[in-house]
mmCIF file of C-alpha atoms in Angstrom:
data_model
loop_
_atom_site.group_PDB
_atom_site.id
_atom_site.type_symbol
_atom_site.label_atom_id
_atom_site.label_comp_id
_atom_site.label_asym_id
_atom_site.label_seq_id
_atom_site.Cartn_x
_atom_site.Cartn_y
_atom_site.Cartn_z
ATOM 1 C CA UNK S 1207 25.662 16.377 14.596
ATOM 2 C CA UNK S 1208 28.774 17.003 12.355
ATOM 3 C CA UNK S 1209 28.268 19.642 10.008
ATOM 4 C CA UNK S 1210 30.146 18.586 5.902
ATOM 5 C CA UNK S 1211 28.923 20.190 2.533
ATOM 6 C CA UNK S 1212 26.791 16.819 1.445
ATOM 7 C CA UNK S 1213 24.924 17.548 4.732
ATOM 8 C CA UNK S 1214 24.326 21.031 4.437
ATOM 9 C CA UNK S 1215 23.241 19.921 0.644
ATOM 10 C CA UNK S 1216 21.242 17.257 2.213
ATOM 11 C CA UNK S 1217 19.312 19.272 4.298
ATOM 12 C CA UNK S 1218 18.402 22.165 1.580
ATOM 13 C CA UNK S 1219 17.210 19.907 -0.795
ATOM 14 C CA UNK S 1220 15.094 18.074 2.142
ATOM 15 C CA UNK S 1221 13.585 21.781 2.416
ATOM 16 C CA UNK S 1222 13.258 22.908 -1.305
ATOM 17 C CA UNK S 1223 9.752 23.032 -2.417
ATOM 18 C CA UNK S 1224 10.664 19.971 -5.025
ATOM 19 C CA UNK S 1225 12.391 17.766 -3.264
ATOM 20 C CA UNK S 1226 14.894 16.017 -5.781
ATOM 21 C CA UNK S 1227 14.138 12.131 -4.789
ATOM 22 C CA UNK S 1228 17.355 10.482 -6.811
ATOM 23 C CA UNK S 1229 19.423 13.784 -5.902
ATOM 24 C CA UNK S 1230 18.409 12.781 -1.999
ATOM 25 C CA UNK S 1231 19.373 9.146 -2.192
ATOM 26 C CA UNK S 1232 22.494 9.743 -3.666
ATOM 27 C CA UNK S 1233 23.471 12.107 -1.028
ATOM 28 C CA UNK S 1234 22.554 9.464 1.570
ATOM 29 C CA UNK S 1235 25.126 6.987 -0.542
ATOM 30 C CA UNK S 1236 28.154 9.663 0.571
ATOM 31 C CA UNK S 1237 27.753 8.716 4.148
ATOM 32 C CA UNK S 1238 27.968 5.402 3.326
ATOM 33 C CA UNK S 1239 30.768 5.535 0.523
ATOM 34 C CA UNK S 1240 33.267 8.146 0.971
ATOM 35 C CA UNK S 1241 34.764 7.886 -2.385
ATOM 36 C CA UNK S 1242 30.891 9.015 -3.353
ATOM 37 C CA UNK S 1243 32.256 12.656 -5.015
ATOM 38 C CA UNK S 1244 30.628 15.499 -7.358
ATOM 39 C CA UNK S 1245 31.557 13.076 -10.348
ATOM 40 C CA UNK S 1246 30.251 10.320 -8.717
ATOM 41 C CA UNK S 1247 26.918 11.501 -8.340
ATOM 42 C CA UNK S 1248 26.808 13.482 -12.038
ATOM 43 C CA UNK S 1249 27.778 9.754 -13.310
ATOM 44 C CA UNK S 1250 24.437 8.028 -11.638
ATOM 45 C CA UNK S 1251 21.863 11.143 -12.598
ATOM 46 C CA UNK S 1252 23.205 10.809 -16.355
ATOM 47 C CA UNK S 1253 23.119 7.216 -16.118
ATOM 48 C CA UNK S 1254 19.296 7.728 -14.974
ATOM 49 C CA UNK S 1255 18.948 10.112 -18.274
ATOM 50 C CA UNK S 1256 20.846 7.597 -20.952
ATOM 51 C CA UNK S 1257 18.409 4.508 -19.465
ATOM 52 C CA UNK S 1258 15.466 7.162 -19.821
ATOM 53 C CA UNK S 1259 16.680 7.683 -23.477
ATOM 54 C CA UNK S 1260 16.222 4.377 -24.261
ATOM 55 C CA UNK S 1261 12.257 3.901 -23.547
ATOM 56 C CA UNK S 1262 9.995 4.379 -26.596
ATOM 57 C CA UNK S 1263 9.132 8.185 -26.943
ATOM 58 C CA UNK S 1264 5.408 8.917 -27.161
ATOM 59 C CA UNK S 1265 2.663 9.474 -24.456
ATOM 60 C CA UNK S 1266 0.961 5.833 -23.757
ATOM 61 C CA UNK S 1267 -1.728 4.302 -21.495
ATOM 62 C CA UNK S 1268 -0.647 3.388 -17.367
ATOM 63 C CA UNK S 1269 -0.181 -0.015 -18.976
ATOM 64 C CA UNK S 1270 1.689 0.401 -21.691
ATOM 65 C CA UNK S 1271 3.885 2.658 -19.856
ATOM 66 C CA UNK S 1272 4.699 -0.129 -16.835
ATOM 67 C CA UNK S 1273 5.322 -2.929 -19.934
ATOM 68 C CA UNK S 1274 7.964 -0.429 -22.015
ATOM 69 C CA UNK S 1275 9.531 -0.363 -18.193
ATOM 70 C CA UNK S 1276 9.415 -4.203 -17.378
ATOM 71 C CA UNK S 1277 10.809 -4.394 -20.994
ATOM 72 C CA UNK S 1278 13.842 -2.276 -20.509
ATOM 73 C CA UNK S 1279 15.505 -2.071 -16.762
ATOM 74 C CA UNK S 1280 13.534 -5.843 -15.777
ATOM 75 C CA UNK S 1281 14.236 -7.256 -19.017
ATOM 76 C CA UNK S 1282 17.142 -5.918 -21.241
ATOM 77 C CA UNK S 1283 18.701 -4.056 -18.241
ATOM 78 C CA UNK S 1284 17.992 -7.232 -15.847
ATOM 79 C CA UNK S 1285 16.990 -4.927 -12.697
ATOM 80 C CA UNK S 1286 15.719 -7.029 -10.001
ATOM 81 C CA UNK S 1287 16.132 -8.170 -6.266
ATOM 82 C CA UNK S 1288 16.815 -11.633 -4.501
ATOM 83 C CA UNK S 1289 16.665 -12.434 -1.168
ATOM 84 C CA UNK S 1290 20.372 -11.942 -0.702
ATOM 85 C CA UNK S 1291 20.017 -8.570 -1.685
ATOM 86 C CA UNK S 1292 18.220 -7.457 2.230
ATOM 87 C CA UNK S 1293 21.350 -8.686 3.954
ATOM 88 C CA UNK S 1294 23.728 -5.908 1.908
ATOM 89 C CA UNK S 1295 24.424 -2.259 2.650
ATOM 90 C CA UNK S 1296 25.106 -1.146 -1.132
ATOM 91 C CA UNK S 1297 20.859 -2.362 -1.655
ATOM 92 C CA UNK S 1298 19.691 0.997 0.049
ATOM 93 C CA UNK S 1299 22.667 3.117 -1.644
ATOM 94 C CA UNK S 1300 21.144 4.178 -5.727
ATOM 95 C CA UNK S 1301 24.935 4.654 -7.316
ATOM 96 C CA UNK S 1302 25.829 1.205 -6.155
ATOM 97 C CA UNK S 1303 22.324 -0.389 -7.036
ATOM 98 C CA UNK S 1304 22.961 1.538 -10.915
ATOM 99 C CA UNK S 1305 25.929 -0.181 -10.369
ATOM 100 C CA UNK S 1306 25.152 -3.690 -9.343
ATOM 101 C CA UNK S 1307 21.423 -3.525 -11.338
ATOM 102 C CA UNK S 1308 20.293 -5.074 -7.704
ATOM 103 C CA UNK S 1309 18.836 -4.040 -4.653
ATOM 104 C CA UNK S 1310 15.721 -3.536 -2.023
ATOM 105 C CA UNK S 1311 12.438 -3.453 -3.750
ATOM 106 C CA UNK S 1312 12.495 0.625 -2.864
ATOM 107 C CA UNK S 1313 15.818 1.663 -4.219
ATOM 108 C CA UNK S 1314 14.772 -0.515 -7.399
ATOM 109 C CA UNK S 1315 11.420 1.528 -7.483
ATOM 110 C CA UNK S 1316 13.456 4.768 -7.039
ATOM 111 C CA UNK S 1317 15.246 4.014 -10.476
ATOM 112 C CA UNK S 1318 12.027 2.655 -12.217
ATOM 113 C CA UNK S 1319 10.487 6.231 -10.855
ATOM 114 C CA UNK S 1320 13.473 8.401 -12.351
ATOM 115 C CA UNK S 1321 13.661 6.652 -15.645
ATOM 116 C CA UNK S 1322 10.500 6.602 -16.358
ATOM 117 C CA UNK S 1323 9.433 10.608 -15.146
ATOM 118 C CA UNK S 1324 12.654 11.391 -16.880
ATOM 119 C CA UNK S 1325 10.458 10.069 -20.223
ATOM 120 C CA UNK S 1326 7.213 11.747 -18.885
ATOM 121 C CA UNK S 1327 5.430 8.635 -17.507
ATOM 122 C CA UNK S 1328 2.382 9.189 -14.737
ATOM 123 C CA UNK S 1329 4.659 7.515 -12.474
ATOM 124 C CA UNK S 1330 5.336 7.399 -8.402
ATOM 125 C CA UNK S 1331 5.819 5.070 -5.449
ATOM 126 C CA UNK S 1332 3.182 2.927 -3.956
ATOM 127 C CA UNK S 1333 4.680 2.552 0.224
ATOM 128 C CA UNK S 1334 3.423 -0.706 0.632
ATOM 129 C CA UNK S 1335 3.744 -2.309 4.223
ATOM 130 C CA UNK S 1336 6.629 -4.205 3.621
ATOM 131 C CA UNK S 1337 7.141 -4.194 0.041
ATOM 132 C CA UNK S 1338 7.621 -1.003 -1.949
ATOM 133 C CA UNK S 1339 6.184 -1.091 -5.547
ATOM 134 C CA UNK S 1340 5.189 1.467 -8.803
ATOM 135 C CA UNK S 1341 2.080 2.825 -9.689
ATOM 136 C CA UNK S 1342 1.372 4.186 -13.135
ATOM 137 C CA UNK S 1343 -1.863 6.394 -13.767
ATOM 138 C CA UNK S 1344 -4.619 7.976 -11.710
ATOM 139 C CA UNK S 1345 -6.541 6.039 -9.288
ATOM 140 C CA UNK S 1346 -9.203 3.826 -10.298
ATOM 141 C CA UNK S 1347 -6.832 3.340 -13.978
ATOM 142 C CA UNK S 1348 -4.061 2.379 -11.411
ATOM 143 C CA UNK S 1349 -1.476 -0.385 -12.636
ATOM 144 C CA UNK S 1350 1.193 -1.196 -10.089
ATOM 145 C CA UNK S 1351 4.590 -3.216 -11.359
ATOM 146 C CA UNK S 1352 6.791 -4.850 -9.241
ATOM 147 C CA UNK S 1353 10.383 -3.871 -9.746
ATOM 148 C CA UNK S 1354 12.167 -6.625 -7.436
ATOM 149 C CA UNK S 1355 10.262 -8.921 -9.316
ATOM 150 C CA UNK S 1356 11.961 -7.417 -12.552
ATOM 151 C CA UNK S 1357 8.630 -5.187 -13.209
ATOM 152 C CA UNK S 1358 5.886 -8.388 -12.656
ATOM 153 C CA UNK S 1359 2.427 -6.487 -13.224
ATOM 154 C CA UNK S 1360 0.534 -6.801 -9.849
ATOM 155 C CA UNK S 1361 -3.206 -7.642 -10.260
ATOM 156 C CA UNK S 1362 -5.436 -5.965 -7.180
ATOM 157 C CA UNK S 1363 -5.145 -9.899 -5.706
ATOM 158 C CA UNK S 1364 -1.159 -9.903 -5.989
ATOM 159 C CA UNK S 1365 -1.017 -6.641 -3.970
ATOM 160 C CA UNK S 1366 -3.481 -7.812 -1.380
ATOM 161 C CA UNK S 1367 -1.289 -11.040 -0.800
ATOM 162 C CA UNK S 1368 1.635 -8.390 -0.742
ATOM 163 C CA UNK S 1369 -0.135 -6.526 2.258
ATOM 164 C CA UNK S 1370 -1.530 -9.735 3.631
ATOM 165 C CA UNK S 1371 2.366 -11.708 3.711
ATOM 166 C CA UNK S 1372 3.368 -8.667 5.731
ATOM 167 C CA UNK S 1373 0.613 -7.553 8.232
ATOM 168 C CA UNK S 1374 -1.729 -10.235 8.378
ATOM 169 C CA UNK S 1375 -3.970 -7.115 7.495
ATOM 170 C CA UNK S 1376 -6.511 -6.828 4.139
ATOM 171 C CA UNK S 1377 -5.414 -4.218 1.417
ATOM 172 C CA UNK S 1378 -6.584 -0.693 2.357
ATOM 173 C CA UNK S 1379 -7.081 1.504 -0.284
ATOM 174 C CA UNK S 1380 -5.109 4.506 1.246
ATOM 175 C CA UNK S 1381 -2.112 2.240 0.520
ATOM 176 C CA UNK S 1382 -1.828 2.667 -2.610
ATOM 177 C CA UNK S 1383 -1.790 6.359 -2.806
ATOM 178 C CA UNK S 1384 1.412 8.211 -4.579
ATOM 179 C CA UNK S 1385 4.743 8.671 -2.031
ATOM 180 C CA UNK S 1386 6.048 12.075 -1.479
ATOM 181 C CA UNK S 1387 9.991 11.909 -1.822
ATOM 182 C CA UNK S 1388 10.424 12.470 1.675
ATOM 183 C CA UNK S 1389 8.126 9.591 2.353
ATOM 184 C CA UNK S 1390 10.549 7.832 -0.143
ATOM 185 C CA UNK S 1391 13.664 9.190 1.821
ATOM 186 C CA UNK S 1392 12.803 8.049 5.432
ATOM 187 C CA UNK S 1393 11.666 4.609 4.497
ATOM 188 C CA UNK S 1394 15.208 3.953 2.903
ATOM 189 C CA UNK S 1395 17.014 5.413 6.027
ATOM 190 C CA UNK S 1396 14.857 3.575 8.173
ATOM 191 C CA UNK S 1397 15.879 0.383 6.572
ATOM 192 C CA UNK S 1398 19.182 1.596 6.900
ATOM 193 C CA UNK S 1399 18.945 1.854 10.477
ATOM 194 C CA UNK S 1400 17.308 -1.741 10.961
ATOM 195 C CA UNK S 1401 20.005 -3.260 8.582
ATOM 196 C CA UNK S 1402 22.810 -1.764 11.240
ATOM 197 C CA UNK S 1403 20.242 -2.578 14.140
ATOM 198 C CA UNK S 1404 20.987 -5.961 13.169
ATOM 199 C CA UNK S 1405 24.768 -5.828 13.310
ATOM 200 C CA UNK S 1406 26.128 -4.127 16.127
ATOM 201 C CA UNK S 1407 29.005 -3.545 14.509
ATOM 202 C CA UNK S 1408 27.837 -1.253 12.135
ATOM 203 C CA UNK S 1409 26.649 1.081 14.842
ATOM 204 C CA UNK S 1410 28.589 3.737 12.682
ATOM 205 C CA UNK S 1411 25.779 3.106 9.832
ATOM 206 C CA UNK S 1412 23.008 3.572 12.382
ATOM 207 C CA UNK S 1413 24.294 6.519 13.919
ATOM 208 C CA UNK S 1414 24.881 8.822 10.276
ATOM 209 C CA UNK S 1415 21.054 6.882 9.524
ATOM 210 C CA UNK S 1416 19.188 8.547 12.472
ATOM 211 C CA UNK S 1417 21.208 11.898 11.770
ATOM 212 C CA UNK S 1418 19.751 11.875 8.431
ATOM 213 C CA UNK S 1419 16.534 10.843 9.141
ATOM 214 C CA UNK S 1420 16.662 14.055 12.128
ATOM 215 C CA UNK S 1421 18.023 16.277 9.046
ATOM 216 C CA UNK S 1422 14.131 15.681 7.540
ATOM 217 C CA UNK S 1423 11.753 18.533 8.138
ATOM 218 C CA UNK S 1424 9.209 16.098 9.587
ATOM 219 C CA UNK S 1425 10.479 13.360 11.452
ATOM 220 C CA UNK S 1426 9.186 11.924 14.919
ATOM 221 C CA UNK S 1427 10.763 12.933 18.221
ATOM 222 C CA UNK S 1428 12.156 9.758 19.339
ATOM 223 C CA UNK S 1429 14.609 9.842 17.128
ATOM 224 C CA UNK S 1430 16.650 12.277 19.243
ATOM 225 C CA UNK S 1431 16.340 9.760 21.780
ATOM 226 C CA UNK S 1432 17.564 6.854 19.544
ATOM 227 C CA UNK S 1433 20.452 9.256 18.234
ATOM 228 C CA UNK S 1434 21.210 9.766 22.484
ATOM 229 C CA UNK S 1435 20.840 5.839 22.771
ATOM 230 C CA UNK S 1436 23.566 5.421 20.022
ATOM 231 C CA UNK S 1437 25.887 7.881 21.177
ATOM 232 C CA UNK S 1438 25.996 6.399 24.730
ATOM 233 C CA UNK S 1439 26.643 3.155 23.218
ATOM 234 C CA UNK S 1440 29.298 4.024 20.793
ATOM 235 C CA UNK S 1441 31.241 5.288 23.933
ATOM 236 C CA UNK S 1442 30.552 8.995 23.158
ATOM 237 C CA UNK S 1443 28.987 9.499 26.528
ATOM 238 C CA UNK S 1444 28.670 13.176 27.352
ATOM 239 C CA UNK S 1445 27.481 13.965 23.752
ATOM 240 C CA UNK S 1446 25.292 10.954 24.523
ATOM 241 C CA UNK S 1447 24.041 12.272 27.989
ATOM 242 C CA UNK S 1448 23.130 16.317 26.977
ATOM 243 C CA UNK S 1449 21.214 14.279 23.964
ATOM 244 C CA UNK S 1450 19.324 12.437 26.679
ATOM 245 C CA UNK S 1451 18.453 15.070 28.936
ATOM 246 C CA UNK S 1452 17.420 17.473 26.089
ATOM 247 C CA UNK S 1453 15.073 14.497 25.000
ATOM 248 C CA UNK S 1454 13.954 14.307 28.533
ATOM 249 C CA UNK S 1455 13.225 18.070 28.331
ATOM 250 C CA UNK S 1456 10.610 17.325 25.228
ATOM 251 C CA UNK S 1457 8.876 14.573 27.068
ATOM 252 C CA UNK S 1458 8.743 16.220 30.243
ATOM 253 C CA UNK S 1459 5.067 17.817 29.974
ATOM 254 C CA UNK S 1460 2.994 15.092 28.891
ATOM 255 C CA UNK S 1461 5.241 12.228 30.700
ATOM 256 C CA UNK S 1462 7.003 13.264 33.680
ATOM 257 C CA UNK S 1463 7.496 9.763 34.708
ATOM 258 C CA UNK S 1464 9.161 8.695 31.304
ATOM 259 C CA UNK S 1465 11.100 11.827 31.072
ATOM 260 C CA UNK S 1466 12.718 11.495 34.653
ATOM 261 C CA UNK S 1467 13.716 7.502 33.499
ATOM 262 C CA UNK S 1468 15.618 8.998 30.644
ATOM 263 C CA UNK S 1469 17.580 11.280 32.838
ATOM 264 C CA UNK S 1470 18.180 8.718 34.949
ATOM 265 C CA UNK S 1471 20.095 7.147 31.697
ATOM 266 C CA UNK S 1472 21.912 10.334 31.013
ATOM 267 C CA UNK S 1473 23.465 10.624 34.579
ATOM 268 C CA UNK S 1474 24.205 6.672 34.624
ATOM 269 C CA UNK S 1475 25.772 7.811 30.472
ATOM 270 C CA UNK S 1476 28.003 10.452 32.609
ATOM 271 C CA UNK S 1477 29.035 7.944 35.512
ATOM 272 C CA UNK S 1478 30.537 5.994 32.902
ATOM 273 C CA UNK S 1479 33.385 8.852 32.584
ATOM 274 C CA UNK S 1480 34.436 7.984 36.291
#
C-alpha cells in the first residue's frame, strides 16, 4: 500500500487512545478529493464548532437535547437524506456532506454526533442493520432521532420496523448500544467499497476503501484477500499475486484446501504477464 502523510495521519489517529471520529472521516474524504488540503479540513471541524455554537447552551434531558438538534441542522440547517443521495460518492465524504447539507443516514449522524458533543450532549451512534441513527442518554432513558429523516424522533416501534425493513429480523436490544468511532469508520468505508462494488469503474474507489479499512487496528482477514482480488483486476498483477499468496499463507492452517485455490489464483494473476 502507498505510503502519503494523510495515511500515515490516518493510521495514528486509528491507533490513538481517542480516536477523533470527524478528524477520521475527513481524512477518508482526501482519498476521494484530492483538492481535500490542511485548510480544507480546518474549514469543516470549525464549521462543526460554529453549528455547535448555535444550539441552546445549558445541560437538558435526552429529549430535549435530540429536539434542540432536529430544530437546528433538520430544521433551520435542512440536514437530511433522499434516496438519491445512496447512488453518490460525496454522501460518505463529511466536507462535502457540510457542504451539500445531504448524505447517507451515517455521515448525517456523524455531524449530528459532532455538533451536538461539541455542546456537551449524551450523544453517540446507534449501528443499526441497515440504517444508522442517534441515541441521546443512558439506556433504558434512550431517545434515538433519525437524522436522514431530518432528526424524526424514533419511538421503540419505528426502530423495530427499521431493523425489521432490513433483516426480516425483530429488534435486539444489543443494537442499540453506543458505536465506537472505529465502528463508525469501517461502516462508512464499507459502504464505500459496495458503492464502487457496484460500478466497476470506480475500482480506484474500492481499492484506496479496502486499504483504509486494512489501515484499522481491527479489521477481518479477508480483506487482504479482497485488496489481492482488486489488484489482479485493476491489471496490477504481480502486486496482485504476492497479495494472494501471502493471504494463502494466513489461511493455510485451518484450510489447506481454500488456501491452495487461492494460490492457484495468484499463479493464473502471474500467467497473465506472459
Amino acid at each position: 500500500m502507498h505510503d502519503d502523510p494523510w495515511r500515515r495521519r490516518f493510521t495514528d489517529e486509528a491507533r490513538s487512545e481517542r480516536p477523533d471520529l470527524a478528524l477520521l472521516c475527513l481524512l477518508i474524504g482526501t482519498e476521494a478529493d484530492p483538492g481535500l488540503d490542511e485548510a480544507g479540513l480546518d474549514a469543516a471541524q470549525i464549521e462543526l464548532d460554529r453549528l455547535a455554537g448555535l444550539l441552546p447552551y445549558g445541560a437538558k434531558s435526552p429529549r430535549a437535547w435530540a429536539a434542540a438538534l432536529a430544530a437546528l441542522l433538520g430544521g433551520r440547517c435542512d440536514f437530511r437524506g433522499s434516496p438519491g443521495d445512496y447512488q453518490r460518492l460525496e454522501s460518505s465524504l463529511l466536507h462535502e456532506v457540510l457542504r451539500r447539507r445531504r448524505g447517507l443516514p451515517i455521515l448525517l449522524s456523524v455531524v449530528w454526533i459532532e455538533v451536538a458533543r461539541r455542546a456537551g450532549a449524551p450523544v453517540y451512534g446507534v449501528a443499526l442493520p441497515g440504517h444508522f441513527v442517534v441515541g441521546f442518554g443512558e439506556p433504558g432513558e434512550q431517545v434515538l432521532a433519525d437524522p436522514f429523516a431530518g432528526g424524526r424522533l424514533l419511538t421503540g416501534s419505528d426502530a423495530e420496523l427499521l431493523v425489521a425493513g432490513a433483516t426480516g429480523a425483530p429488534l435486539d436490544a444489543s443494537m442499540l448500544t453506543p458505536a465506537s468511532p472505529l465502528d463508525v469508520v469501517l461502516r462508512i468505508v464499507n459502504n464505500i467499497r459496495a458503492w464502487a462494488a457496484a460500478r466497476p469503474e470506480q475500482s480506484s474507489v474500492a481499492l484506496w476503501a479496502v486499504e483504509l479499512s486494512l489501515l484499522l487496528p481491527s479489521h477481518p482477514a479477508r480483506l487482504r484477500y479482497d485488496r489481492a482480488q482488486l489488484l489482479v483486476q485493476r491489471g496490477e498483477f504481480m502486486t496482485g499475486a504476492a497479495e494472494l499468496d501471502a493471504y494463502a499463507d494466513v489461511v493455510a492452517t485451518v484450510e489447506p484446501a481454500t488456501a491452495e485455490a487461492i494460490r492457484g489464483r495468484a499463479r493464473a494473476a502471474r500467467a497473465r504477464l506472459n
